[in-house]
Amino acid sequence: MTYRDHTKVVHIGNKVIGGGNPIMIQSMTNTPTEDVTATVNQILALEKAGCDIVRSTVPNQEAANAIKEIKKQIHIPLVADIHFDYKMAIAAMENGADKIRINPGNIGSDDKIEAVVKTAKERNIPIRVGVNSGSLEKDILLKYGGVTADGLVESALDKVGIIEKFGYDNLVISIKSSNVMLCVDAHRKLAEKTNYPLHVGITEAGTLYGGNIKSSIGLGIILNEGIGDTIRVSLSGDPTEEIRTAKTILKTLGLRKGGIEVVSCPTCGRTKIDLIGLANKVENMVQEFPLDIKVAVMGCAVNGPGEAREADIGIAGGLHEGLLIKKGEVVKKVPESELLDALRYELEHWNA
Ligand code: SF4
């Protein structure tokens, strides 16, 4: 049994997290929320990529009003991200937000938090209490001599305590830091002290390259220790890339089934086809298939066929051509220019 098997079950719209339920993948829109068309289009693209729960910022009344219209056109739960203005939290919930994310530390006085909790309670809407290393309170920074894992945990549990004081425990917690190992340490400490579901992410992780590496290391360690009920990979890039990375992390850790795994060789002097180009095209192409199989894209006729045979289906490159190998059997020899289409055809007609 892991930590996540014992967390509290929380319902977010049509999704259920905690208590050992499957780990949900989240992302966040980067359109102005009040631009309903742009926001809906981005959410639909995220849904198609495999996003389970989406978050949008609600900085003003127009954005809060837009939630009602956005909700009519999407199919996954929508979380309202609130900073500073407690009235926006209430407006977002009144317009149909499935969850709100607040940092009680920047919402203001207890009576404002109480007003938010009252609305959440009336509608049974979960609240995510989010604490970032960049917004730790001065007294905590002084007590711990700067940003520390213990400080993050104390800050988060303090905030949770404020909400519990108002009689509400439909909560999720997140603590985020761009310092990967500090974030790992903080999650270990937090998981020992609470059974609220944890939303895990490495915040401000960076660009596609650096962000993917940092998120994979941080989330990989935390998830592998049985911690985390929902995740977000934060990237300075297209949000759908976050989903792709998150799915790969979960699949690699054996925490999610489904989706095609692509293995490909690093190429060497034997490679006589554009293997790197082909592998990238294959990786993009397979995103649309819900099959739970392994596809190998190998560069040569020496090691390639053996590796390709271990996968469910594979390509082993030759001189401007390749062998298509399915379940260990060579299906046919295909010119290089037709390899991608030949593979696609096999996937479209897959009946394992
Ligand atoms: S599979 Fe063939 S082409 Fe690819 S790295 Fe190995 S030996 Fe080189």
Short mmCIF file of N, CA and C in Angstrom, two decimals, residues 153-325:
data_model
loop_
_atom_site.label_atom_id
_atom_site.label_comp_id
_atom_site.label_asym_id
_atom_site.label_seq_id
_atom_site.Cartn_x
_atom_site.Cartn_y
_atom_site.Cartn_z
N VAL A 153 5.91 22.84 4.02
CA VAL A 153 4.92 21.95 4.63
C VAL A 153 4.15 22.69 5.72
N GLU A 154 4.89 23.43 6.55
CA GLU A 154 4.20 24.16 7.64
C GLU A 154 3.22 25.18 7.07
N SER A 155 3.66 25.89 6.04
CA SER A 155 2.80 26.90 5.43
C SER A 155 1.53 26.26 4.88
N ALA A 156 1.70 25.14 4.16
CA ALA A 156 0.53 24.48 3.56
C ALA A 156 -0.44 24.00 4.63
N LEU A 157 0.11 23.37 5.68
CA LEU A 157 -0.78 22.83 6.72
C LEU A 157 -1.44 23.93 7.54
N ASP A 158 -0.74 25.06 7.68
CA ASP A 158 -1.37 26.23 8.33
C ASP A 158 -2.62 26.66 7.56
N LYS A 159 -2.47 26.74 6.23
CA LYS A 159 -3.58 27.19 5.38
C LYS A 159 -4.74 26.19 5.44
N VAL A 160 -4.37 24.93 5.41
CA VAL A 160 -5.40 23.89 5.50
C VAL A 160 -6.14 24.03 6.83
N GLY A 161 -5.38 24.34 7.88
CA GLY A 161 -5.97 24.50 9.21
C GLY A 161 -7.00 25.63 9.24
N ILE A 162 -6.70 26.70 8.50
CA ILE A 162 -7.65 27.83 8.46
C ILE A 162 -8.98 27.37 7.85
N ILE A 163 -8.90 26.62 6.77
CA ILE A 163 -10.13 26.16 6.10
C ILE A 163 -10.86 25.12 6.96
N GLU A 164 -10.09 24.23 7.57
CA GLU A 164 -10.73 23.23 8.46
C GLU A 164 -11.46 23.91 9.61
N LYS A 165 -10.88 25.02 10.06
CA LYS A 165 -11.48 25.78 11.17
C LYS A 165 -12.91 26.21 10.81
N PHE A 166 -13.14 26.41 9.50
CA PHE A 166 -14.48 26.81 9.07
C PHE A 166 -15.32 25.59 8.68
N GLY A 167 -14.87 24.43 9.11
CA GLY A 167 -15.68 23.22 8.97
C GLY A 167 -15.69 22.62 7.59
N TYR A 168 -14.58 22.73 6.85
CA TYR A 168 -14.56 22.18 5.50
C TYR A 168 -13.31 21.33 5.29
N ASP A 169 -13.50 20.13 4.74
CA ASP A 169 -12.33 19.27 4.50
C ASP A 169 -12.35 18.65 3.10
N ASN A 170 -13.08 19.27 2.21
CA ASN A 170 -13.09 18.79 0.81
C ASN A 170 -11.91 19.46 0.10
N LEU A 171 -10.72 18.99 0.44
CA LEU A 171 -9.51 19.72 0.09
C LEU A 171 -8.48 18.88 -0.65
N VAL A 172 -7.68 19.57 -1.43
CA VAL A 172 -6.50 19.00 -2.08
C VAL A 172 -5.36 19.96 -1.74
N ILE A 173 -4.15 19.42 -1.59
CA ILE A 173 -3.02 20.31 -1.27
C ILE A 173 -1.98 20.24 -2.38
N SER A 174 -1.37 21.38 -2.66
CA SER A 174 -0.18 21.36 -3.53
C SER A 174 0.90 22.24 -2.92
N ILE A 175 2.12 21.74 -2.98
CA ILE A 175 3.28 22.56 -2.59
C ILE A 175 4.25 22.48 -3.76
N LYS A 176 4.64 23.62 -4.24
CA LYS A 176 5.48 23.60 -5.43
C LYS A 176 6.72 24.45 -5.26
N SER A 177 7.77 23.96 -5.93
CA SER A 177 9.02 24.69 -5.94
C SER A 177 9.73 24.35 -7.24
N SER A 178 10.51 25.30 -7.74
CA SER A 178 11.30 24.98 -8.94
C SER A 178 12.59 24.26 -8.56
N ASN A 179 12.88 24.19 -7.24
CA ASN A 179 14.04 23.43 -6.76
C ASN A 179 13.60 21.95 -6.61
N VAL A 180 14.04 21.14 -7.55
CA VAL A 180 13.50 19.78 -7.66
C VAL A 180 13.68 18.97 -6.37
N MET A 181 14.88 18.94 -5.83
CA MET A 181 15.11 18.06 -4.68
C MET A 181 14.45 18.61 -3.41
N LEU A 182 14.32 19.94 -3.34
CA LEU A 182 13.58 20.52 -2.21
C LEU A 182 12.10 20.12 -2.31
N CYS A 183 11.61 20.12 -3.53
CA CYS A 183 10.22 19.74 -3.77
C CYS A 183 9.99 18.27 -3.38
N VAL A 184 10.94 17.43 -3.75
CA VAL A 184 10.85 16.01 -3.40
C VAL A 184 10.81 15.85 -1.88
N ASP A 185 11.72 16.53 -1.22
CA ASP A 185 11.81 16.45 0.24
C ASP A 185 10.51 16.92 0.89
N ALA A 186 9.99 18.03 0.37
CA ALA A 186 8.76 18.59 0.94
C ALA A 186 7.59 17.61 0.77
N HIS A 187 7.51 16.95 -0.36
CA HIS A 187 6.41 15.99 -0.57
C HIS A 187 6.53 14.79 0.37
N ARG A 188 7.76 14.34 0.58
CA ARG A 188 7.94 13.22 1.54
C ARG A 188 7.42 13.62 2.92
N LYS A 189 7.78 14.84 3.34
CA LYS A 189 7.38 15.30 4.67
C LYS A 189 5.86 15.52 4.73
N LEU A 190 5.32 16.10 3.67
CA LEU A 190 3.89 16.39 3.68
C LEU A 190 3.06 15.10 3.67
N ALA A 191 3.49 14.13 2.88
CA ALA A 191 2.73 12.86 2.79
C ALA A 191 2.68 12.15 4.14
N GLU A 192 3.69 12.39 4.98
CA GLU A 192 3.70 11.79 6.32
C GLU A 192 2.68 12.46 7.24
N LYS A 193 2.33 13.70 6.90
CA LYS A 193 1.54 14.49 7.85
C LYS A 193 0.08 14.70 7.47
N THR A 194 -0.30 14.29 6.26
CA THR A 194 -1.68 14.54 5.86
C THR A 194 -2.19 13.40 5.01
N ASN A 195 -3.52 13.22 4.98
CA ASN A 195 -4.06 12.26 4.02
C ASN A 195 -4.95 12.95 2.99
N TYR A 196 -4.84 14.28 2.89
CA TYR A 196 -5.52 14.95 1.78
C TYR A 196 -4.79 14.58 0.48
N PRO A 197 -5.54 14.47 -0.63
CA PRO A 197 -4.87 14.19 -1.90
C PRO A 197 -3.86 15.29 -2.22
N LEU A 198 -2.79 14.89 -2.86
CA LEU A 198 -1.74 15.86 -3.22
C LEU A 198 -1.69 16.03 -4.74
N HIS A 199 -1.69 17.29 -5.14
CA HIS A 199 -1.45 17.62 -6.55
C HIS A 199 0.03 17.95 -6.66
N VAL A 200 0.74 17.25 -7.53
CA VAL A 200 2.19 17.35 -7.54
C VAL A 200 2.69 17.97 -8.84
N GLY A 201 3.62 18.88 -8.70
CA GLY A 201 4.25 19.45 -9.89
C GLY A 201 5.53 20.16 -9.51
N ILE A 202 6.42 20.26 -10.49
CA ILE A 202 7.63 21.07 -10.30
C ILE A 202 7.32 22.39 -10.98
N THR A 203 7.17 23.44 -10.21
CA THR A 203 6.71 24.68 -10.80
C THR A 203 7.82 25.40 -11.55
N GLU A 204 7.43 26.19 -12.52
CA GLU A 204 8.40 26.97 -13.31
C GLU A 204 9.58 26.10 -13.72
N ALA A 205 9.27 24.90 -14.20
CA ALA A 205 10.35 23.94 -14.50
C ALA A 205 11.20 24.40 -15.67
N GLY A 206 10.62 25.17 -16.58
CA GLY A 206 11.43 25.69 -17.67
C GLY A 206 10.87 25.33 -19.04
N THR A 207 11.74 25.36 -20.01
CA THR A 207 11.35 25.10 -21.39
C THR A 207 11.14 23.61 -21.62
N LEU A 208 10.76 23.30 -22.85
CA LEU A 208 10.49 21.90 -23.19
C LEU A 208 11.66 20.99 -22.80
N TYR A 209 12.85 21.43 -23.07
CA TYR A 209 14.02 20.59 -22.81
C TYR A 209 14.29 20.47 -21.30
N GLY A 210 14.61 21.59 -20.67
CA GLY A 210 14.95 21.55 -19.25
C GLY A 210 13.76 21.18 -18.39
N GLY A 211 12.60 21.68 -18.76
CA GLY A 211 11.39 21.43 -17.97
C GLY A 211 11.02 19.96 -17.96
N ASN A 212 11.16 19.33 -19.11
CA ASN A 212 10.85 17.90 -19.17
C ASN A 212 11.80 17.09 -18.30
N ILE A 213 13.07 17.47 -18.31
CA ILE A 213 14.05 16.71 -17.51
C ILE A 213 13.76 16.91 -16.02
N LYS A 214 13.59 18.20 -15.62
CA LYS A 214 13.34 18.46 -14.19
C LYS A 214 12.04 17.80 -13.73
N SER A 215 11.00 17.92 -14.54
CA SER A 215 9.71 17.33 -14.14
C SER A 215 9.81 15.82 -14.07
N SER A 216 10.53 15.23 -15.00
CA SER A 216 10.64 13.77 -15.01
C SER A 216 11.38 13.28 -13.77
N ILE A 217 12.42 14.00 -13.40
CA ILE A 217 13.18 13.59 -12.21
C ILE A 217 12.32 13.81 -10.95
N GLY A 218 11.79 15.00 -10.81
CA GLY A 218 11.03 15.34 -9.60
C GLY A 218 9.78 14.49 -9.47
N LEU A 219 8.95 14.51 -10.51
CA LEU A 219 7.71 13.74 -10.44
C LEU A 219 8.02 12.25 -10.38
N GLY A 220 9.08 11.85 -11.08
CA GLY A 220 9.43 10.43 -11.09
C GLY A 220 9.73 9.93 -9.69
N ILE A 221 10.53 10.69 -8.94
CA ILE A 221 10.88 10.26 -7.57
C ILE A 221 9.63 10.28 -6.69
N ILE A 222 8.91 11.39 -6.75
CA ILE A 222 7.75 11.55 -5.84
C ILE A 222 6.69 10.47 -6.12
N LEU A 223 6.36 10.31 -7.40
CA LEU A 223 5.33 9.33 -7.76
C LEU A 223 5.78 7.91 -7.41
N ASN A 224 7.05 7.64 -7.64
CA ASN A 224 7.55 6.29 -7.39
C ASN A 224 7.56 5.95 -5.91
N GLU A 225 7.51 6.98 -5.07
CA GLU A 225 7.42 6.73 -3.62
C GLU A 225 5.98 6.62 -3.16
N GLY A 226 5.07 6.56 -4.13
CA GLY A 226 3.66 6.35 -3.78
C GLY A 226 2.94 7.63 -3.40
N ILE A 227 3.54 8.78 -3.73
CA ILE A 227 2.96 10.07 -3.36
C ILE A 227 2.42 10.75 -4.61
N GLY A 228 1.24 11.36 -4.49
CA GLY A 228 0.70 12.14 -5.60
C GLY A 228 -0.55 11.52 -6.18
N ASP A 229 -1.61 12.33 -6.23
CA ASP A 229 -2.90 11.87 -6.76
C ASP A 229 -3.25 12.52 -8.08
N THR A 230 -2.73 13.72 -8.31
CA THR A 230 -2.84 14.37 -9.62
C THR A 230 -1.48 15.02 -9.89
N ILE A 231 -1.19 15.20 -11.18
CA ILE A 231 0.10 15.82 -11.51
C ILE A 231 -0.05 16.87 -12.59
N ARG A 232 0.89 17.79 -12.58
CA ARG A 232 1.03 18.71 -13.71
C ARG A 232 2.51 18.86 -14.04
N VAL A 233 2.80 18.75 -15.31
CA VAL A 233 4.14 19.08 -15.80
C VAL A 233 4.05 20.53 -16.27
N SER A 234 4.81 21.43 -15.66
CA SER A 234 4.76 22.84 -16.06
C SER A 234 5.86 23.13 -17.06
N LEU A 235 5.48 23.56 -18.25
CA LEU A 235 6.48 23.86 -19.27
C LEU A 235 6.23 25.23 -19.87
N SER A 236 7.31 25.92 -20.24
CA SER A 236 7.16 27.14 -21.03
C SER A 236 6.99 26.68 -22.48
N GLY A 237 5.77 26.34 -22.81
CA GLY A 237 5.52 25.81 -24.15
C GLY A 237 4.05 25.55 -24.34
N ASP A 238 3.72 24.84 -25.40
CA ASP A 238 2.34 24.47 -25.69
C ASP A 238 1.83 23.54 -24.58
N PRO A 239 0.70 23.88 -23.93
CA PRO A 239 0.22 23.03 -22.82
C PRO A 239 0.02 21.56 -23.22
N THR A 240 -0.27 21.29 -24.50
CA THR A 240 -0.47 19.88 -24.87
C THR A 240 0.83 19.08 -24.71
N GLU A 241 1.97 19.78 -24.78
CA GLU A 241 3.25 19.09 -24.54
C GLU A 241 3.34 18.61 -23.09
N GLU A 242 2.71 19.39 -22.19
CA GLU A 242 2.71 18.98 -20.78
C GLU A 242 2.01 17.62 -20.61
N ILE A 243 0.94 17.46 -21.37
CA ILE A 243 0.17 16.22 -21.26
C ILE A 243 0.99 15.04 -21.78
N ARG A 244 1.64 15.29 -22.90
CA ARG A 244 2.46 14.23 -23.50
C ARG A 244 3.54 13.77 -22.53
N THR A 245 4.19 14.72 -21.90
CA THR A 245 5.24 14.37 -20.94
C THR A 245 4.64 13.65 -19.73
N ALA A 246 3.53 14.18 -19.22
CA ALA A 246 2.91 13.58 -18.03
C ALA A 246 2.50 12.13 -18.31
N LYS A 247 1.94 11.89 -19.50
CA LYS A 247 1.53 10.53 -19.85
C LYS A 247 2.75 9.60 -19.92
N THR A 248 3.83 10.12 -20.48
CA THR A 248 5.04 9.30 -20.60
C THR A 248 5.61 8.99 -19.22
N ILE A 249 5.59 9.97 -18.32
CA ILE A 249 6.10 9.74 -16.96
C ILE A 249 5.27 8.64 -16.28
N LEU A 250 3.95 8.78 -16.35
CA LEU A 250 3.09 7.79 -15.68
C LEU A 250 3.25 6.41 -16.28
N LYS A 251 3.34 6.36 -17.59
CA LYS A 251 3.48 5.05 -18.25
C LYS A 251 4.83 4.42 -17.92
N THR A 252 5.87 5.24 -17.91
CA THR A 252 7.21 4.72 -17.60
C THR A 252 7.27 4.15 -16.19
N LEU A 253 6.55 4.78 -15.27
CA LEU A 253 6.55 4.31 -13.88
C LEU A 253 5.57 3.15 -13.66
N GLY A 254 4.87 2.79 -14.71
CA GLY A 254 3.89 1.70 -14.57
C GLY A 254 2.64 2.13 -13.82
N LEU A 255 2.38 3.45 -13.82
CA LEU A 255 1.24 3.97 -13.07
C LEU A 255 0.03 4.25 -13.98
N ARG A 256 0.19 4.02 -15.26
CA ARG A 256 -0.92 4.21 -16.18
C ARG A 256 -0.75 3.27 -17.35
N LYS A 257 -1.85 2.64 -17.72
CA LYS A 257 -1.80 1.77 -18.89
C LYS A 257 -2.38 2.53 -20.08
N GLY A 258 -2.17 1.96 -21.24
CA GLY A 258 -2.75 2.58 -22.45
C GLY A 258 -1.77 3.53 -23.09
N GLY A 259 -1.90 3.66 -24.39
CA GLY A 259 -1.00 4.53 -25.13
C GLY A 259 0.17 3.74 -25.68
N ILE A 260 0.60 4.13 -26.84
CA ILE A 260 1.68 3.40 -27.50
C ILE A 260 3.03 3.89 -26.99
N GLU A 261 3.88 2.93 -26.64
CA GLU A 261 5.25 3.28 -26.25
C GLU A 261 6.14 3.13 -27.49
N VAL A 262 6.89 4.17 -27.78
CA VAL A 262 7.79 4.11 -28.92
C VAL A 262 9.22 3.92 -28.41
N VAL A 263 9.89 2.90 -28.91
CA VAL A 263 11.32 2.77 -28.64
C VAL A 263 12.04 2.97 -29.97
N SER A 264 13.16 3.65 -29.91
CA SER A 264 13.90 3.87 -31.16
C SER A 264 15.38 3.86 -30.85
N CYS A 265 16.18 3.50 -31.81
CA CYS A 265 17.62 3.40 -31.57
C CYS A 265 18.27 4.77 -31.71
N PRO A 266 19.46 4.93 -31.17
CA PRO A 266 20.10 6.25 -31.20
C PRO A 266 20.76 6.56 -32.55
N THR A 267 20.71 5.64 -33.48
CA THR A 267 21.39 5.69 -34.79
C THR A 267 22.90 5.55 -34.62
N CYS A 268 23.53 5.10 -35.66
CA CYS A 268 24.99 5.00 -35.70
C CYS A 268 25.43 4.96 -37.16
N GLY A 269 26.66 4.63 -37.39
CA GLY A 269 27.17 4.63 -38.76
C GLY A 269 26.50 3.62 -39.67
N ARG A 270 25.78 2.67 -39.09
CA ARG A 270 25.10 1.68 -39.94
C ARG A 270 23.79 2.20 -40.51
N THR A 271 23.26 3.26 -39.89
CA THR A 271 21.92 3.73 -40.27
C THR A 271 21.92 4.27 -41.69
N LYS A 272 21.02 3.76 -42.52
CA LYS A 272 20.96 4.19 -43.91
C LYS A 272 19.60 4.79 -44.28
N ILE A 273 18.76 5.07 -43.29
CA ILE A 273 17.52 5.81 -43.54
C ILE A 273 17.49 7.02 -42.59
N ASP A 274 16.55 7.92 -42.83
CA ASP A 274 16.42 9.06 -41.92
C ASP A 274 15.67 8.59 -40.68
N LEU A 275 16.42 7.88 -39.86
CA LEU A 275 15.79 7.23 -38.69
C LEU A 275 15.30 8.25 -37.67
N ILE A 276 16.08 9.31 -37.46
CA ILE A 276 15.70 10.31 -36.45
C ILE A 276 14.40 11.01 -36.87
N GLY A 277 14.35 11.38 -38.14
CA GLY A 277 13.12 12.01 -38.66
C GLY A 277 11.94 11.06 -38.55
N LEU A 278 12.16 9.80 -38.91
CA LEU A 278 11.08 8.82 -38.88
C LEU A 278 10.59 8.58 -37.45
N ALA A 279 11.53 8.45 -36.51
CA ALA A 279 11.15 8.18 -35.12
C ALA A 279 10.29 9.32 -34.56
N ASN A 280 10.67 10.54 -34.90
CA ASN A 280 9.87 11.68 -34.42
C ASN A 280 8.48 11.69 -35.04
N LYS A 281 8.42 11.37 -36.33
CA LYS A 281 7.09 11.32 -36.98
C LYS A 281 6.25 10.20 -36.39
N VAL A 282 6.88 9.07 -36.12
CA VAL A 282 6.13 7.95 -35.53
C VAL A 282 5.61 8.34 -34.15
N GLU A 283 6.47 9.00 -33.36
CA GLU A 283 6.04 9.38 -32.01
C GLU A 283 4.84 10.32 -32.05
N ASN A 284 4.85 11.24 -32.99
CA ASN A 284 3.70 12.14 -33.15
C ASN A 284 2.48 11.38 -33.62
N MET A 285 2.67 10.52 -34.59
CA MET A 285 1.55 9.82 -35.21
C MET A 285 0.82 8.90 -34.21
N VAL A 286 1.59 8.23 -33.35
CA VAL A 286 0.96 7.25 -32.47
C VAL A 286 0.10 7.88 -31.37
N GLN A 287 0.25 9.19 -31.17
CA GLN A 287 -0.53 9.85 -30.11
C GLN A 287 -2.03 9.63 -30.29
N GLU A 288 -2.46 9.49 -31.54
CA GLU A 288 -3.91 9.40 -31.81
C GLU A 288 -4.46 7.99 -31.61
N PHE A 289 -3.57 7.01 -31.35
CA PHE A 289 -4.06 5.63 -31.22
C PHE A 289 -4.15 5.22 -29.75
N PRO A 290 -5.29 4.69 -29.32
CA PRO A 290 -5.45 4.31 -27.91
C PRO A 290 -4.88 2.92 -27.59
N LEU A 291 -4.08 2.35 -28.47
CA LEU A 291 -3.57 0.99 -28.28
C LEU A 291 -2.53 0.94 -27.15
N ASP A 292 -2.48 -0.18 -26.45
CA ASP A 292 -1.49 -0.36 -25.38
C ASP A 292 -0.41 -1.30 -25.90
N ILE A 293 0.43 -0.81 -26.80
CA ILE A 293 1.44 -1.66 -27.42
C ILE A 293 2.79 -0.92 -27.51
N LYS A 294 3.80 -1.66 -27.92
CA LYS A 294 5.13 -1.07 -28.09
C LYS A 294 5.50 -1.07 -29.56
N VAL A 295 5.97 0.07 -30.04
CA VAL A 295 6.40 0.21 -31.43
C VAL A 295 7.90 0.49 -31.44
N ALA A 296 8.65 -0.28 -32.21
CA ALA A 296 10.10 -0.07 -32.29
C ALA A 296 10.46 0.55 -33.63
N VAL A 297 11.32 1.54 -33.58
CA VAL A 297 11.81 2.16 -34.82
C VAL A 297 13.33 2.04 -34.78
N MET A 298 13.85 1.07 -35.52
CA MET A 298 15.27 0.73 -35.43
C MET A 298 15.96 1.02 -36.76
N GLY A 299 17.23 1.39 -36.65
CA GLY A 299 17.89 1.92 -37.82
C GLY A 299 18.50 0.94 -38.78
N CYS A 300 18.83 -0.27 -38.32
CA CYS A 300 19.63 -1.08 -39.23
C CYS A 300 19.19 -2.54 -39.26
N ALA A 301 19.79 -3.24 -40.19
CA ALA A 301 19.42 -4.64 -40.40
C ALA A 301 20.29 -5.58 -39.57
N VAL A 302 21.17 -5.02 -38.71
CA VAL A 302 22.01 -5.89 -37.88
C VAL A 302 21.31 -6.15 -36.54
N ASN A 303 21.15 -5.07 -35.75
CA ASN A 303 20.44 -5.23 -34.47
C ASN A 303 18.95 -4.97 -34.62
N GLY A 304 18.61 -4.20 -35.63
CA GLY A 304 17.24 -3.73 -35.78
C GLY A 304 16.19 -4.82 -35.75
N PRO A 305 16.32 -5.85 -36.59
CA PRO A 305 15.24 -6.84 -36.62
C PRO A 305 15.01 -7.49 -35.27
N GLY A 306 16.08 -7.77 -34.53
CA GLY A 306 15.93 -8.41 -33.22
C GLY A 306 15.16 -7.52 -32.27
N GLU A 307 15.54 -6.24 -32.23
CA GLU A 307 14.85 -5.29 -31.34
C GLU A 307 13.39 -5.12 -31.79
N ALA A 308 13.20 -5.01 -33.09
CA ALA A 308 11.85 -4.78 -33.60
C ALA A 308 10.96 -5.97 -33.29
N ARG A 309 11.56 -7.14 -33.26
CA ARG A 309 10.75 -8.34 -32.98
C ARG A 309 10.25 -8.36 -31.54
N GLU A 310 10.98 -7.73 -30.63
CA GLU A 310 10.56 -7.71 -29.23
C GLU A 310 9.39 -6.78 -29.00
N ALA A 311 9.21 -5.86 -29.92
CA ALA A 311 8.06 -4.95 -29.80
C ALA A 311 6.86 -5.62 -30.48
N ASP A 312 5.68 -5.00 -30.29
CA ASP A 312 4.50 -5.56 -30.95
C ASP A 312 4.58 -5.34 -32.46
N ILE A 313 5.12 -4.20 -32.81
CA ILE A 313 5.32 -3.93 -34.23
C ILE A 313 6.57 -3.05 -34.36
N GLY A 314 7.30 -3.24 -35.43
CA GLY A 314 8.52 -2.46 -35.54
C GLY A 314 8.98 -2.30 -36.97
N ILE A 315 9.90 -1.35 -37.10
CA ILE A 315 10.54 -1.09 -38.38
C ILE A 315 12.03 -1.31 -38.18
N ALA A 316 12.67 -2.03 -39.10
CA ALA A 316 14.12 -2.16 -39.09
C ALA A 316 14.63 -1.62 -40.40
N GLY A 317 15.39 -0.53 -40.33
CA GLY A 317 15.82 0.15 -41.54
C GLY A 317 16.85 -0.61 -42.33
N GLY A 318 16.84 -0.42 -43.65
CA GLY A 318 17.85 -0.97 -44.55
C GLY A 318 18.39 0.18 -45.39
N LEU A 319 18.80 -0.10 -46.60
CA LEU A 319 19.31 0.94 -47.50
C LEU A 319 18.13 1.59 -48.21
N HIS A 320 17.71 2.75 -47.72
CA HIS A 320 16.56 3.50 -48.26
C HIS A 320 15.28 2.67 -48.26
N GLU A 321 15.19 1.72 -47.37
CA GLU A 321 13.98 0.91 -47.23
C GLU A 321 13.95 0.37 -45.81
N GLY A 322 12.91 -0.36 -45.48
CA GLY A 322 12.85 -0.93 -44.14
C GLY A 322 11.97 -2.16 -44.11
N LEU A 323 12.22 -3.00 -43.11
CA LEU A 323 11.36 -4.17 -42.91
C LEU A 323 10.27 -3.79 -41.90
N LEU A 324 9.06 -4.16 -42.21
CA LEU A 324 7.97 -3.99 -41.25
C LEU A 324 7.80 -5.33 -40.55
N ILE A 325 7.97 -5.31 -39.22
CA ILE A 325 7.95 -6.57 -38.47
C ILE A 325 6.82 -6.53 -37.46
#
